[in-house]
Amino acid sequence: MKTFLLFTLLFMAIPQGQSGVAPAISSEGLPVTVLSIKWFKDRQTSTSSPAAAMIPQNKLFERNRRANTSPGERDPNLDTVDGRSAALEKAVQDSRSPKPVDGFAYRVKVHNATAKPIEIIFWEYQFKESAAAAPLLRRQFLCGVAVNSGKDKELKAFSLLGPQDVVSVNILAQKDGSSGAEQAVINRVEFADGSIWQRKDWNFGEVRLSYARAIATPWGTEMCRGL
């Protein structure tokens, strides 16, 4: 099932040609009900990102740096074949070693109120001055997750960005000490039969580039990725 969901995510990134039929998108009703939300500081284990590709400019910069280094500042053994091999091996081992990363966990429990199984959910966590105010910030996520008809599911996302990086003067001035309102909003739902529901005032184009980046790297065990 996980493999099928990832294939679906990748397929979405392929533009439909003239012979392809774009799926109908509906904005009627709300197929997913939000039952509960929460966020908290969290720490996850991840590996470091792959090293950047070596380009001629990088090589020239490194060569000039070595040429301008004063004698005694660098161990000459580091420039030998054995030294460079050892450094390369250490870099590979470091990249494979899990490293703790501090961030924030976002959780939303949803209910599939339709008669169709769900495969993909786009949602966001919003922080606002009040329930009726426009969002001060939004954390958007993409989840490849199966939710059968009438079933509940907790969506789990991790981000380096906190939900309250922006605090307005109006919130600070509130006498009751309120920190504003938080809510989770469902932006788009894709079903197993190929049909799509999308929130009327949400535009997929605003996350198109971040979506492409999110699916460019093979997914591991994570349920959701940030957009």
PDB file of C-alpha atoms in Angstrom:
ATOM      1  CA  MET A   1       0.000   0.000   0.000  1.00  0.00           C
ATOM      2  CA  LYS A   2       2.842   2.391   0.860  1.00  0.00           C
ATOM      3  CA  THR A   3       4.482   1.770  -2.515  1.00  0.00           C
ATOM      4  CA  PHE A   4       1.204   2.412  -4.303  1.00  0.00           C
ATOM      5  CA  LEU A   5       0.716   5.699  -2.462  1.00  0.00           C
ATOM      6  CA  LEU A   6       4.194   6.896  -3.372  1.00  0.00           C
ATOM      7  CA  PHE A   7       3.602   5.939  -7.016  1.00  0.00           C
ATOM      8  CA  THR A   8       0.444   8.024  -6.913  1.00  0.00           C
ATOM      9  CA  LEU A   9       2.362  11.001  -5.529  1.00  0.00           C
ATOM     10  CA  LEU A  10       4.930  10.742  -8.301  1.00  0.00           C
ATOM     11  CA  PHE A  11       2.228  10.372 -10.958  1.00  0.00           C
ATOM     12  CA  MET A  12       0.651  13.622  -9.825  1.00  0.00           C
ATOM     13  CA  ALA A  13       3.843  15.489 -10.722  1.00  0.00           C
ATOM     14  CA  ILE A  14       3.674  14.331 -14.369  1.00  0.00           C
ATOM     15  CA  PRO A  15       1.798  16.877 -16.533  1.00  0.00           C
ATOM     16  CA  GLN A  16      -1.145  15.409 -18.394  1.00  0.00           C
ATOM     17  CA  GLY A  17      -0.751  15.481 -22.160  1.00  0.00           C
ATOM     18  CA  GLN A  18      -3.494  16.093 -24.679  1.00  0.00           C
ATOM     19  CA  SER A  19      -4.441  12.437 -24.588  1.00  0.00           C
ATOM     20  CA  GLY A  20      -4.646  12.423 -20.798  1.00  0.00           C
ATOM     21  CA  VAL A  21      -7.832  13.265 -18.964  1.00  0.00           C
ATOM     22  CA  ALA A  22      -7.493  15.612 -16.020  1.00  0.00           C
ATOM     23  CA  PRO A  23      -9.435  14.424 -12.980  1.00  0.00           C
ATOM     24  CA  ALA A  24     -12.542  16.400 -12.045  1.00  0.00           C
ATOM     25  CA  ILE A  25     -12.032  18.533  -8.944  1.00  0.00           C
ATOM     26  CA  SER A  26     -14.952  19.172  -6.638  1.00  0.00           C
ATOM     27  CA  SER A  27     -15.206  21.721  -3.838  1.00  0.00           C
ATOM     28  CA  GLU A  28     -18.646  20.726  -2.605  1.00  0.00           C
ATOM     29  CA  GLY A  29     -19.033  19.639   0.988  1.00  0.00           C
ATOM     30  CA  LEU A  30     -16.182  18.623   3.289  1.00  0.00           C
ATOM     31  CA  PRO A  31     -15.075  14.997   2.915  1.00  0.00           C
ATOM     32  CA  VAL A  32     -12.723  15.055   5.902  1.00  0.00           C
ATOM     33  CA  THR A  33     -13.659  16.178   9.391  1.00  0.00           C
ATOM     34  CA  VAL A  34     -10.949  17.441  11.756  1.00  0.00           C
ATOM     35  CA  LEU A  35     -11.446  15.829  15.162  1.00  0.00           C
ATOM     36  CA  SER A  36      -8.466  17.185  17.099  1.00  0.00           C
ATOM     37  CA  ILE A  37      -5.199  19.085  16.635  1.00  0.00           C
ATOM     38  CA  LYS A  38      -2.022  19.623  18.611  1.00  0.00           C
ATOM     39  CA  TRP A  39       1.614  20.576  18.229  1.00  0.00           C
ATOM     40  CA  PHE A  40       4.652  20.192  20.447  1.00  0.00           C
ATOM     41  CA  LYS A  41       8.409  20.484  20.375  1.00  0.00           C
ATOM     42  CA  ASP A  42       9.986  17.285  19.162  1.00  0.00           C
ATOM     43  CA  ARG A  43      13.286  15.705  18.205  1.00  0.00           C
ATOM     44  CA  GLN A  44      13.707  13.308  15.333  1.00  0.00           C
ATOM     45  CA  THR A  45      16.623  11.286  14.088  1.00  0.00           C
ATOM     46  CA  SER A  46      17.676  11.955  10.530  1.00  0.00           C
ATOM     47  CA  THR A  47      20.729  11.658   8.333  1.00  0.00           C
ATOM     48  CA  SER A  48      22.586  14.636   6.947  1.00  0.00           C
ATOM     49  CA  SER A  49      21.822  15.850   3.465  1.00  0.00           C
ATOM     50  CA  PRO A  50      23.928  14.592   0.536  1.00  0.00           C
ATOM     51  CA  ALA A  51      26.946  16.686  -0.351  1.00  0.00           C
ATOM     52  CA  ALA A  52      26.497  19.275  -3.082  1.00  0.00           C
ATOM     53  CA  ALA A  53      27.662  18.358  -6.566  1.00  0.00           C
ATOM     54  CA  MET A  54      31.254  19.330  -7.340  1.00  0.00           C
ATOM     55  CA  ILE A  55      31.470  21.975 -10.060  1.00  0.00           C
ATOM     56  CA  PRO A  56      34.577  23.594 -11.655  1.00  0.00           C
ATOM     57  CA  GLN A  57      34.134  26.699  -9.505  1.00  0.00           C
ATOM     58  CA  ASN A  58      34.325  24.568  -6.350  1.00  0.00           C
ATOM     59  CA  LYS A  59      37.553  22.928  -7.523  1.00  0.00           C
ATOM     60  CA  LEU A  60      39.133  26.295  -8.392  1.00  0.00           C
ATOM     61  CA  PHE A  61      38.158  27.756  -5.014  1.00  0.00           C
ATOM     62  CA  GLU A  62      39.620  24.797  -3.126  1.00  0.00           C
ATOM     63  CA  ARG A  63      42.837  24.864  -5.150  1.00  0.00           C
ATOM     64  CA  ASN A  64      43.317  28.597  -4.495  1.00  0.00           C
ATOM     65  CA  ARG A  65      42.549  28.101  -0.811  1.00  0.00           C
ATOM     66  CA  ARG A  66      45.291  25.480  -0.505  1.00  0.00           C
ATOM     67  CA  ALA A  67      47.744  27.654  -2.422  1.00  0.00           C
ATOM     68  CA  ASN A  68      47.164  30.598  -0.085  1.00  0.00           C
ATOM     69  CA  THR A  69      47.421  28.563   3.105  1.00  0.00           C
ATOM     70  CA  SER A  70      50.512  29.385   5.134  1.00  0.00           C
ATOM     71  CA  PRO A  71      52.985  26.562   5.899  1.00  0.00           C
ATOM     72  CA  GLY A  72      52.154  24.808   9.151  1.00  0.00           C
ATOM     73  CA  GLU A  73      48.451  25.589   9.013  1.00  0.00           C
ATOM     74  CA  ARG A  74      47.522  22.279   7.385  1.00  0.00           C
ATOM     75  CA  ASP A  75      48.724  18.755   8.017  1.00  0.00           C
ATOM     76  CA  PRO A  76      50.547  17.640   4.832  1.00  0.00           C
ATOM     77  CA  ASN A  77      49.316  14.094   5.432  1.00  0.00           C
ATOM     78  CA  LEU A  78      45.794  15.251   4.647  1.00  0.00           C
ATOM     79  CA  ASP A  79      46.752  15.813   1.011  1.00  0.00           C
ATOM     80  CA  THR A  80      48.163  12.329   0.481  1.00  0.00           C
ATOM     81  CA  VAL A  81      46.136   9.585  -1.198  1.00  0.00           C
ATOM     82  CA  ASP A  82      45.642   7.828   2.136  1.00  0.00           C
ATOM     83  CA  GLY A  83      44.685  11.089   3.817  1.00  0.00           C
ATOM     84  CA  ARG A  84      42.099  11.975   1.218  1.00  0.00           C
ATOM     85  CA  SER A  85      40.708   8.433   1.296  1.00  0.00           C
ATOM     86  CA  ALA A  86      40.334   8.579   5.071  1.00  0.00           C
ATOM     87  CA  ALA A  87      38.585  11.941   4.851  1.00  0.00           C
ATOM     88  CA  LEU A  88      36.210  10.614   2.209  1.00  0.00           C
ATOM     89  CA  GLU A  89      35.404   7.529   4.276  1.00  0.00           C
ATOM     90  CA  LYS A  90      34.708   9.710   7.324  1.00  0.00           C
ATOM     91  CA  ALA A  91      32.368  11.919   5.289  1.00  0.00           C
ATOM     92  CA  VAL A  92      30.446   8.877   4.066  1.00  0.00           C
ATOM     93  CA  GLN A  93      30.149   7.449   7.575  1.00  0.00           C
ATOM     94  CA  ASP A  94      29.008  10.811   8.968  1.00  0.00           C
ATOM     95  CA  SER A  95      26.322  11.070   6.285  1.00  0.00           C
ATOM     96  CA  ARG A  96      24.987   7.647   7.241  1.00  0.00           C
ATOM     97  CA  SER A  97      25.032   8.215  10.976  1.00  0.00           C
ATOM     98  CA  PRO A  98      21.657   9.243  12.388  1.00  0.00           C
ATOM     99  CA  LYS A  99      21.660  12.715  13.909  1.00  0.00           C
ATOM    100  CA  PRO A 100      19.048  14.162  16.252  1.00  0.00           C
ATOM    101  CA  VAL A 101      17.198  17.162  14.840  1.00  0.00           C
ATOM    102  CA  ASP A 102      15.172  19.536  16.991  1.00  0.00           C
ATOM    103  CA  GLY A 103      11.889  20.720  15.528  1.00  0.00           C
ATOM    104  CA  PHE A 104       8.148  20.623  15.970  1.00  0.00           C
ATOM    105  CA  ALA A 105       5.599  17.850  15.641  1.00  0.00           C
ATOM    106  CA  TYR A 106       2.181  18.626  14.198  1.00  0.00           C
ATOM    107  CA  ARG A 107      -0.727  16.270  14.737  1.00  0.00           C
ATOM    108  CA  VAL A 108      -4.245  16.311  13.376  1.00  0.00           C
ATOM    109  CA  LYS A 109      -6.821  13.549  13.775  1.00  0.00           C
ATOM    110  CA  VAL A 110      -9.235  13.340  10.842  1.00  0.00           C
ATOM    111  CA  HIS A 111     -12.337  11.369   9.932  1.00  0.00           C
ATOM    112  CA  ASN A 112     -13.168  10.201   6.414  1.00  0.00           C
ATOM    113  CA  ALA A 113     -16.831  11.166   6.118  1.00  0.00           C
ATOM    114  CA  THR A 114     -17.218   9.791   2.590  1.00  0.00           C
ATOM    115  CA  ALA A 115     -17.913   6.351   1.135  1.00  0.00           C
ATOM    116  CA  LYS A 116     -14.560   6.347  -0.717  1.00  0.00           C
ATOM    117  CA  PRO A 117     -11.078   5.442   0.544  1.00  0.00           C
ATOM    118  CA  ILE A 118      -8.630   8.354   0.762  1.00  0.00           C
ATOM    119  CA  GLU A 119      -5.034   8.131  -0.453  1.00  0.00           C
ATOM    120  CA  ILE A 120      -3.575  11.653  -0.236  1.00  0.00           C
ATOM    121  CA  ILE A 121      -4.335  14.632   1.997  1.00  0.00           C
ATOM    122  CA  PHE A 122      -3.012  18.191   1.777  1.00  0.00           C
ATOM    123  CA  TRP A 123      -3.561  20.092   5.006  1.00  0.00           C
ATOM    124  CA  GLU A 124      -2.205  22.998   6.969  1.00  0.00           C
ATOM    125  CA  TYR A 125      -1.812  24.144  10.541  1.00  0.00           C
ATOM    126  CA  GLN A 126      -2.843  27.767  11.002  1.00  0.00           C
ATOM    127  CA  PHE A 127      -2.070  30.267  13.722  1.00  0.00           C
ATOM    128  CA  LYS A 128      -4.325  33.335  14.001  1.00  0.00           C
ATOM    129  CA  GLU A 129      -4.991  36.271  16.297  1.00  0.00           C
ATOM    130  CA  SER A 130      -8.560  35.066  16.757  1.00  0.00           C
ATOM    131  CA  ALA A 131     -10.887  32.451  15.329  1.00  0.00           C
ATOM    132  CA  ALA A 132     -12.333  34.944  12.831  1.00  0.00           C
ATOM    133  CA  ALA A 133      -9.020  36.543  11.801  1.00  0.00           C
ATOM    134  CA  ALA A 134      -6.877  35.727   8.781  1.00  0.00           C
ATOM    135  CA  PRO A 135      -3.948  33.356   9.473  1.00  0.00           C
ATOM    136  CA  LEU A 136      -0.706  34.981  10.600  1.00  0.00           C
ATOM    137  CA  LEU A 137       1.204  31.930   9.416  1.00  0.00           C
ATOM    138  CA  ARG A 138       0.506  28.542   7.880  1.00  0.00           C
ATOM    139  CA  ARG A 139       2.426  25.274   7.969  1.00  0.00           C
ATOM    140  CA  GLN A 140       1.364  23.145   5.016  1.00  0.00           C
ATOM    141  CA  PHE A 141       1.854  19.397   4.714  1.00  0.00           C
ATOM    142  CA  LEU A 142       1.421  16.612   2.184  1.00  0.00           C
ATOM    143  CA  CYS A 143       0.438  13.174   3.497  1.00  0.00           C
ATOM    144  CA  GLY A 144       0.405   9.890   1.598  1.00  0.00           C
ATOM    145  CA  VAL A 145      -1.931   7.969   3.837  1.00  0.00           C
ATOM    146  CA  ALA A 146      -4.771   5.480   3.441  1.00  0.00           C
ATOM    147  CA  VAL A 147      -7.979   6.350   5.281  1.00  0.00           C
ATOM    148  CA  ASN A 148     -10.879   3.994   4.648  1.00  0.00           C
ATOM    149  CA  SER A 149     -14.484   5.112   4.524  1.00  0.00           C
ATOM    150  CA  GLY A 150     -15.848   6.059   7.927  1.00  0.00           C
ATOM    151  CA  LYS A 151     -12.466   5.619   9.627  1.00  0.00           C
ATOM    152  CA  ASP A 152     -10.301   7.976  11.688  1.00  0.00           C
ATOM    153  CA  LYS A 153      -6.594   8.626  11.179  1.00  0.00           C
ATOM    154  CA  GLU A 154      -3.999  10.732  12.978  1.00  0.00           C
ATOM    155  CA  LEU A 155      -1.764  12.572  10.521  1.00  0.00           C
ATOM    156  CA  LYS A 156       1.764  13.084  11.834  1.00  0.00           C
ATOM    157  CA  ALA A 157       4.109  15.729  10.459  1.00  0.00           C
ATOM    158  CA  PHE A 158       7.491  17.082  11.524  1.00  0.00           C
ATOM    159  CA  SER A 159       8.913  20.500  10.700  1.00  0.00           C
ATOM    160  CA  LEU A 160      11.914  22.587  11.704  1.00  0.00           C
ATOM    161  CA  LEU A 161       9.577  25.589  11.790  1.00  0.00           C
ATOM    162  CA  GLY A 162       7.483  26.375  14.820  1.00  0.00           C
ATOM    163  CA  PRO A 163       3.799  27.243  14.723  1.00  0.00           C
ATOM    164  CA  GLN A 164       4.182  30.562  16.476  1.00  0.00           C
ATOM    165  CA  ASP A 165       7.223  32.278  14.973  1.00  0.00           C
ATOM    166  CA  VAL A 166       5.128  35.410  14.449  1.00  0.00           C
ATOM    167  CA  VAL A 167       3.406  37.054  17.421  1.00  0.00           C
ATOM    168  CA  SER A 168       1.491  40.228  16.624  1.00  0.00           C
ATOM    169  CA  VAL A 169       1.257  43.336  18.793  1.00  0.00           C
ATOM    170  CA  ASN A 170      -2.500  42.757  19.074  1.00  0.00           C
ATOM    171  CA  ILE A 171      -1.961  39.345  20.676  1.00  0.00           C
ATOM    172  CA  LEU A 172       0.566  40.752  23.140  1.00  0.00           C
ATOM    173  CA  ALA A 173      -1.940  43.459  24.072  1.00  0.00           C
ATOM    174  CA  GLN A 174      -4.763  41.048  24.852  1.00  0.00           C
ATOM    175  CA  LYS A 175      -5.659  41.357  28.527  1.00  0.00           C
ATOM    176  CA  ASP A 176      -6.801  37.762  28.896  1.00  0.00           C
ATOM    177  CA  GLY A 177      -3.341  36.506  27.966  1.00  0.00           C
ATOM    178  CA  SER A 178      -4.686  34.606  24.986  1.00  0.00           C
ATOM    179  CA  SER A 179      -2.077  33.418  22.514  1.00  0.00           C
ATOM    180  CA  GLY A 180      -4.505  33.451  19.593  1.00  0.00           C
ATOM    181  CA  ALA A 181      -6.369  30.700  17.804  1.00  0.00           C
ATOM    182  CA  GLU A 182      -5.034  27.561  16.162  1.00  0.00           C
ATOM    183  CA  GLN A 183      -6.763  25.334  13.662  1.00  0.00           C
ATOM    184  CA  ALA A 184      -6.090  22.665  11.064  1.00  0.00           C
ATOM    185  CA  VAL A 185      -7.565  23.105   7.581  1.00  0.00           C
ATOM    186  CA  ILE A 186      -7.950  20.442   4.903  1.00  0.00           C
ATOM    187  CA  ASN A 187      -6.857  21.848   1.529  1.00  0.00           C
ATOM    188  CA  ARG A 188      -7.126  18.892  -0.829  1.00  0.00           C
ATOM    189  CA  VAL A 189      -8.166  15.236  -0.688  1.00  0.00           C
ATOM    190  CA  GLU A 190      -7.414  12.624  -3.350  1.00  0.00           C
ATOM    191  CA  PHE A 191      -9.405   9.405  -3.375  1.00  0.00           C
ATOM    192  CA  ALA A 192      -8.534   5.885  -4.497  1.00  0.00           C
ATOM    193  CA  ASP A 193     -10.922   6.142  -7.451  1.00  0.00           C
ATOM    194  CA  GLY A 194      -9.016   9.147  -8.864  1.00  0.00           C
ATOM    195  CA  SER A 195     -11.525  11.807  -7.831  1.00  0.00           C
ATOM    196  CA  ILE A 196     -10.321  14.935  -6.046  1.00  0.00           C
ATOM    197  CA  TRP A 197     -11.834  17.340  -3.541  1.00  0.00           C
ATOM    198  CA  GLN A 198     -10.165  20.736  -3.103  1.00  0.00           C
ATOM    199  CA  ARG A 199     -10.976  23.666  -0.850  1.00  0.00           C
ATOM    200  CA  LYS A 200     -12.545  26.440  -2.902  1.00  0.00           C
ATOM    201  CA  ASP A 201     -10.182  29.217  -1.771  1.00  0.00           C
ATOM    202  CA  TRP A 202      -6.988  27.134  -1.899  1.00  0.00           C
ATOM    203  CA  ASN A 203      -4.687  27.203  -4.922  1.00  0.00           C
ATOM    204  CA  PHE A 204      -2.463  24.212  -5.681  1.00  0.00           C
ATOM    205  CA  GLY A 205      -0.148  26.538  -7.615  1.00  0.00           C
ATOM    206  CA  GLU A 206       1.108  28.135  -4.396  1.00  0.00           C
ATOM    207  CA  VAL A 207       2.710  24.855  -3.315  1.00  0.00           C
ATOM    208  CA  ARG A 208       3.629  23.453  -6.729  1.00  0.00           C
ATOM    209  CA  LEU A 209       7.379  24.032  -6.353  1.00  0.00           C
ATOM    210  CA  SER A 210       7.559  22.836  -2.743  1.00  0.00           C
ATOM    211  CA  TYR A 211       5.424  19.838  -3.719  1.00  0.00           C
ATOM    212  CA  ALA A 212       7.906  18.931  -6.472  1.00  0.00           C
ATOM    213  CA  ARG A 213      10.743  19.090  -3.940  1.00  0.00           C
ATOM    214  CA  ALA A 214       8.767  16.997  -1.432  1.00  0.00           C
ATOM    215  CA  ILE A 215       8.337  14.089  -3.829  1.00  0.00           C
ATOM    216  CA  ALA A 216      11.774  14.362  -5.460  1.00  0.00           C
ATOM    217  CA  THR A 217      13.419  12.419  -2.626  1.00  0.00           C
ATOM    218  CA  PRO A 218      12.279   8.811  -1.998  1.00  0.00           C
ATOM    219  CA  TRP A 219      10.007   8.551   1.017  1.00  0.00           C
ATOM    220  CA  GLY A 220      10.997   6.478   3.991  1.00  0.00           C
ATOM    221  CA  THR A 221       8.702   5.692   6.906  1.00  0.00           C
ATOM    222  CA  GLU A 222       7.345   9.230   7.244  1.00  0.00           C
ATOM    223  CA  MET A 223       3.620   9.792   6.804  1.00  0.00           C
ATOM    224  CA  CYS A 224       3.748  13.482   5.869  1.00  0.00           C
ATOM    225  CA  ARG A 225       6.185  16.029   4.481  1.00  0.00           C
ATOM    226  CA  GLY A 226       6.218  19.792   4.751  1.00  0.00           C
ATOM    227  CA  LEU A 227       5.358  21.996   1.787  1.00  0.00           C
TER     228      LEU A 227
END
